[in-house]
Amino acid sequence: AVDYCHLRNVKLYVTVNTLYNNAEIDEIFDYLKYLYHIGVDALIIQDMGLFSLIKNHFPDIEIHMSTQASVRNIEGVKYFAKQNIDRVVLAREMNIREIEEICHNCSIDIEVFVHGALCMKENLLILKFNRQECLKVFIRDFNIMSLKILQRKFIVGMIIEK
């Protein structure tokens, strides 16, 4: 998949943003080595222990802080910029004014979800989904969120204009 993407000038980012416990560190480290050696372009994470592990062993791989880290303000973005995070994916619950303020007041790359969050009622639901424990909630919330298509198109237009 990496070669396929790179032949077409497409970057491949891999999400590794579950929170890991001590018993899982060896397994996740092996997975990180694999991803590094096949040449993925960036890792999307939320676990600061994992961040430390990546920076210590794979310092040249790009790191994006996941939306699941719930970064919602300029101070959070600045903190991650000081830690040499390459991009911050802002919390999904933010409105366009909050996003605009952050984008105008920081130098780090910012990414946003414009489709809403399928599990946004509680961040705990998102964490459980990473461990395949919230499928019913995910499906139910998806049906509710799918009613907001017109609102999403409006927000996308506003972001593109900025």
Short mmCIF file of C-alpha atoms in Angstrom, two decimals:
data_model
loop_
_atom_site.label_atom_id
_atom_site.label_comp_id
_atom_site.label_asym_id
_atom_site.label_seq_id
_atom_site.Cartn_x
_atom_site.Cartn_y
_atom_site.Cartn_z
CA ALA A 1 0.00 0.00 0.00
CA VAL A 2 2.84 2.42 0.81
CA ASP A 3 4.53 1.88 -2.55
CA TYR A 4 1.19 2.20 -4.35
CA CYS A 5 0.56 5.55 -2.64
CA HIS A 6 4.07 6.88 -3.12
CA LEU A 7 4.09 5.98 -6.83
CA ARG A 8 1.05 8.27 -7.13
CA ASN A 9 2.53 11.06 -4.98
CA VAL A 10 0.07 10.32 -2.16
CA LYS A 11 1.18 10.31 1.47
CA LEU A 12 0.10 7.48 3.74
CA TYR A 13 -0.71 8.28 7.38
CA VAL A 14 -1.41 5.44 9.81
CA THR A 15 -3.61 5.87 12.86
CA VAL A 16 -2.07 4.35 15.98
CA ASN A 17 -4.17 6.27 18.46
CA THR A 18 -5.47 3.80 20.99
CA LEU A 19 -4.17 4.27 24.54
CA TYR A 20 -1.71 1.49 25.34
CA ASN A 21 -1.01 -0.23 28.64
CA ASN A 22 2.34 -1.64 29.79
CA ALA A 23 1.53 -5.17 28.62
CA GLU A 24 1.04 -3.91 25.06
CA ILE A 25 4.24 -1.87 24.66
CA ASP A 26 6.39 -4.63 23.15
CA GLU A 27 3.70 -5.48 20.60
CA ILE A 28 3.08 -1.85 19.63
CA PHE A 29 6.84 -1.25 19.38
CA ASP A 30 7.11 -4.11 16.87
CA TYR A 31 4.22 -2.60 14.92
CA LEU A 32 5.93 0.83 14.92
CA LYS A 33 9.16 -0.75 13.63
CA TYR A 34 7.17 -2.36 10.82
CA LEU A 35 5.46 0.90 9.89
CA TYR A 36 8.77 2.75 9.97
CA HIS A 37 10.51 0.21 7.75
CA ILE A 38 7.76 0.14 5.13
CA GLY A 39 7.98 3.93 4.92
CA VAL A 40 4.67 5.33 6.10
CA ASP A 41 4.69 9.12 6.00
CA ALA A 42 3.19 9.87 9.41
CA LEU A 43 1.69 8.33 12.52
CA ILE A 44 -1.50 9.70 14.06
CA ILE A 45 -1.38 9.22 17.84
CA GLN A 46 -2.89 10.41 21.11
CA ASP A 47 -0.81 8.54 23.72
CA MET A 48 2.07 10.65 25.07
CA GLY A 49 3.97 7.54 26.16
CA LEU A 50 3.76 6.32 22.57
CA PHE A 51 4.94 9.76 21.43
CA SER A 52 8.03 9.39 23.61
CA LEU A 53 8.68 5.88 22.29
CA ILE A 54 8.41 7.08 18.68
CA LYS A 55 10.65 10.13 19.19
CA ASN A 56 13.31 8.04 20.96
CA HIS A 57 13.45 5.26 18.36
CA PHE A 58 12.13 6.78 15.10
CA PRO A 59 12.93 10.50 15.41
CA ASP A 60 12.48 11.30 11.73
CA ILE A 61 8.92 10.00 11.30
CA GLU A 62 6.21 12.64 11.18
CA ILE A 63 3.75 12.65 14.10
CA HIS A 64 0.22 14.00 14.05
CA MET A 65 -1.67 14.44 17.32
CA SER A 66 -5.07 12.77 16.94
CA THR A 67 -8.42 14.45 17.43
CA GLN A 68 -8.80 12.00 20.31
CA ALA A 69 -6.23 14.02 22.25
CA SER A 70 -9.05 16.62 22.48
CA VAL A 71 -6.93 19.67 21.69
CA ARG A 72 -9.41 22.56 21.85
CA ASN A 73 -7.33 25.69 22.48
CA ILE A 74 -4.25 27.62 21.40
CA GLU A 75 -2.26 26.64 24.50
CA GLY A 76 -2.74 22.95 23.70
CA VAL A 77 -1.62 23.50 20.11
CA LYS A 78 1.43 25.49 21.26
CA TYR A 79 2.33 22.75 23.73
CA PHE A 80 2.38 20.12 21.00
CA ALA A 81 4.31 22.44 18.69
CA LYS A 82 7.01 22.73 21.40
CA GLN A 83 7.10 18.92 21.56
CA ASN A 84 7.85 18.84 17.81
CA ILE A 85 4.52 17.36 16.82
CA ASP A 86 4.11 18.01 13.09
CA ARG A 87 0.33 18.44 12.98
CA VAL A 88 -2.54 18.72 15.43
CA VAL A 89 -5.97 17.37 14.54
CA LEU A 90 -8.30 19.58 16.55
CA ALA A 91 -11.11 18.23 18.73
CA ARG A 92 -14.19 17.43 16.69
CA GLU A 93 -16.56 19.47 18.82
CA MET A 94 -15.03 22.84 17.90
CA ASN A 95 -16.90 25.51 15.99
CA ILE A 96 -15.59 27.46 13.01
CA ARG A 97 -14.68 30.58 15.06
CA GLU A 98 -12.56 28.55 17.49
CA ILE A 99 -10.80 26.78 14.62
CA GLU A 100 -10.13 30.07 12.83
CA GLU A 101 -8.67 31.65 15.97
CA ILE A 102 -6.25 28.76 16.45
CA CYS A 103 -5.21 28.72 12.80
CA HIS A 104 -4.44 32.45 12.86
CA ASN A 105 -2.40 32.23 16.07
CA CYS A 106 -0.10 29.25 15.61
CA SER A 107 2.47 28.04 13.10
CA ILE A 108 1.93 24.27 13.31
CA ASP A 109 -0.16 22.40 10.73
CA ILE A 110 -3.80 22.12 11.79
CA GLU A 111 -6.31 19.53 10.61
CA VAL A 112 -10.03 19.50 11.35
CA PHE A 113 -12.93 17.10 10.93
CA VAL A 114 -15.70 18.80 9.00
CA HIS A 115 -18.06 15.84 8.95
CA GLY A 116 -18.71 15.90 12.67
CA ALA A 117 -17.93 13.10 15.03
CA LEU A 118 -19.81 9.89 14.81
CA CYS A 119 -19.17 9.19 18.48
CA MET A 120 -18.88 12.73 19.78
CA LYS A 121 -21.23 12.63 22.75
CA GLU A 122 -18.48 11.28 25.01
CA ASN A 123 -14.81 10.91 24.22
CA LEU A 124 -14.97 7.69 26.25
CA LEU A 125 -17.18 6.24 23.52
CA ILE A 126 -14.49 6.96 20.96
CA LEU A 127 -11.88 5.26 23.12
CA LYS A 128 -14.11 2.24 23.54
CA PHE A 129 -14.69 2.14 19.79
CA ASN A 130 -10.93 1.83 19.27
CA ARG A 131 -11.15 -1.38 21.22
CA GLN A 132 -14.28 -2.48 19.26
CA GLU A 133 -16.59 -1.95 22.24
CA CYS A 134 -19.01 0.73 21.03
CA LEU A 135 -20.28 -0.44 17.65
CA LYS A 136 -23.99 -0.05 18.54
CA VAL A 137 -23.49 3.53 19.71
CA PHE A 138 -21.41 4.27 16.61
CA ILE A 139 -24.13 3.04 14.26
CA ARG A 140 -26.91 4.85 16.14
CA ASP A 141 -25.02 8.14 16.21
CA PHE A 142 -24.12 7.80 12.53
CA ASN A 143 -27.80 7.78 11.59
CA ILE A 144 -28.37 10.94 13.63
CA MET A 145 -25.32 12.69 12.21
CA SER A 146 -26.16 11.77 8.61
CA LEU A 147 -29.08 14.24 8.80
CA LYS A 148 -26.62 17.15 8.89
CA ILE A 149 -25.19 16.85 5.35
CA LEU A 150 -26.19 20.37 4.29
CA GLN A 151 -24.63 21.87 7.41
CA ARG A 152 -21.36 20.04 6.66
CA LYS A 153 -21.25 21.38 3.10
CA PHE A 154 -21.67 24.91 4.45
CA ILE A 155 -18.83 24.45 6.96
CA VAL A 156 -16.51 23.00 4.29
CA GLY A 157 -17.21 26.05 2.13
CA MET A 158 -16.41 28.40 4.99
CA ILE A 159 -13.09 26.65 5.69
CA ILE A 160 -12.10 26.69 2.01
CA GLU A 161 -12.85 30.43 1.79
CA LYS A 162 -10.57 31.13 4.79
#
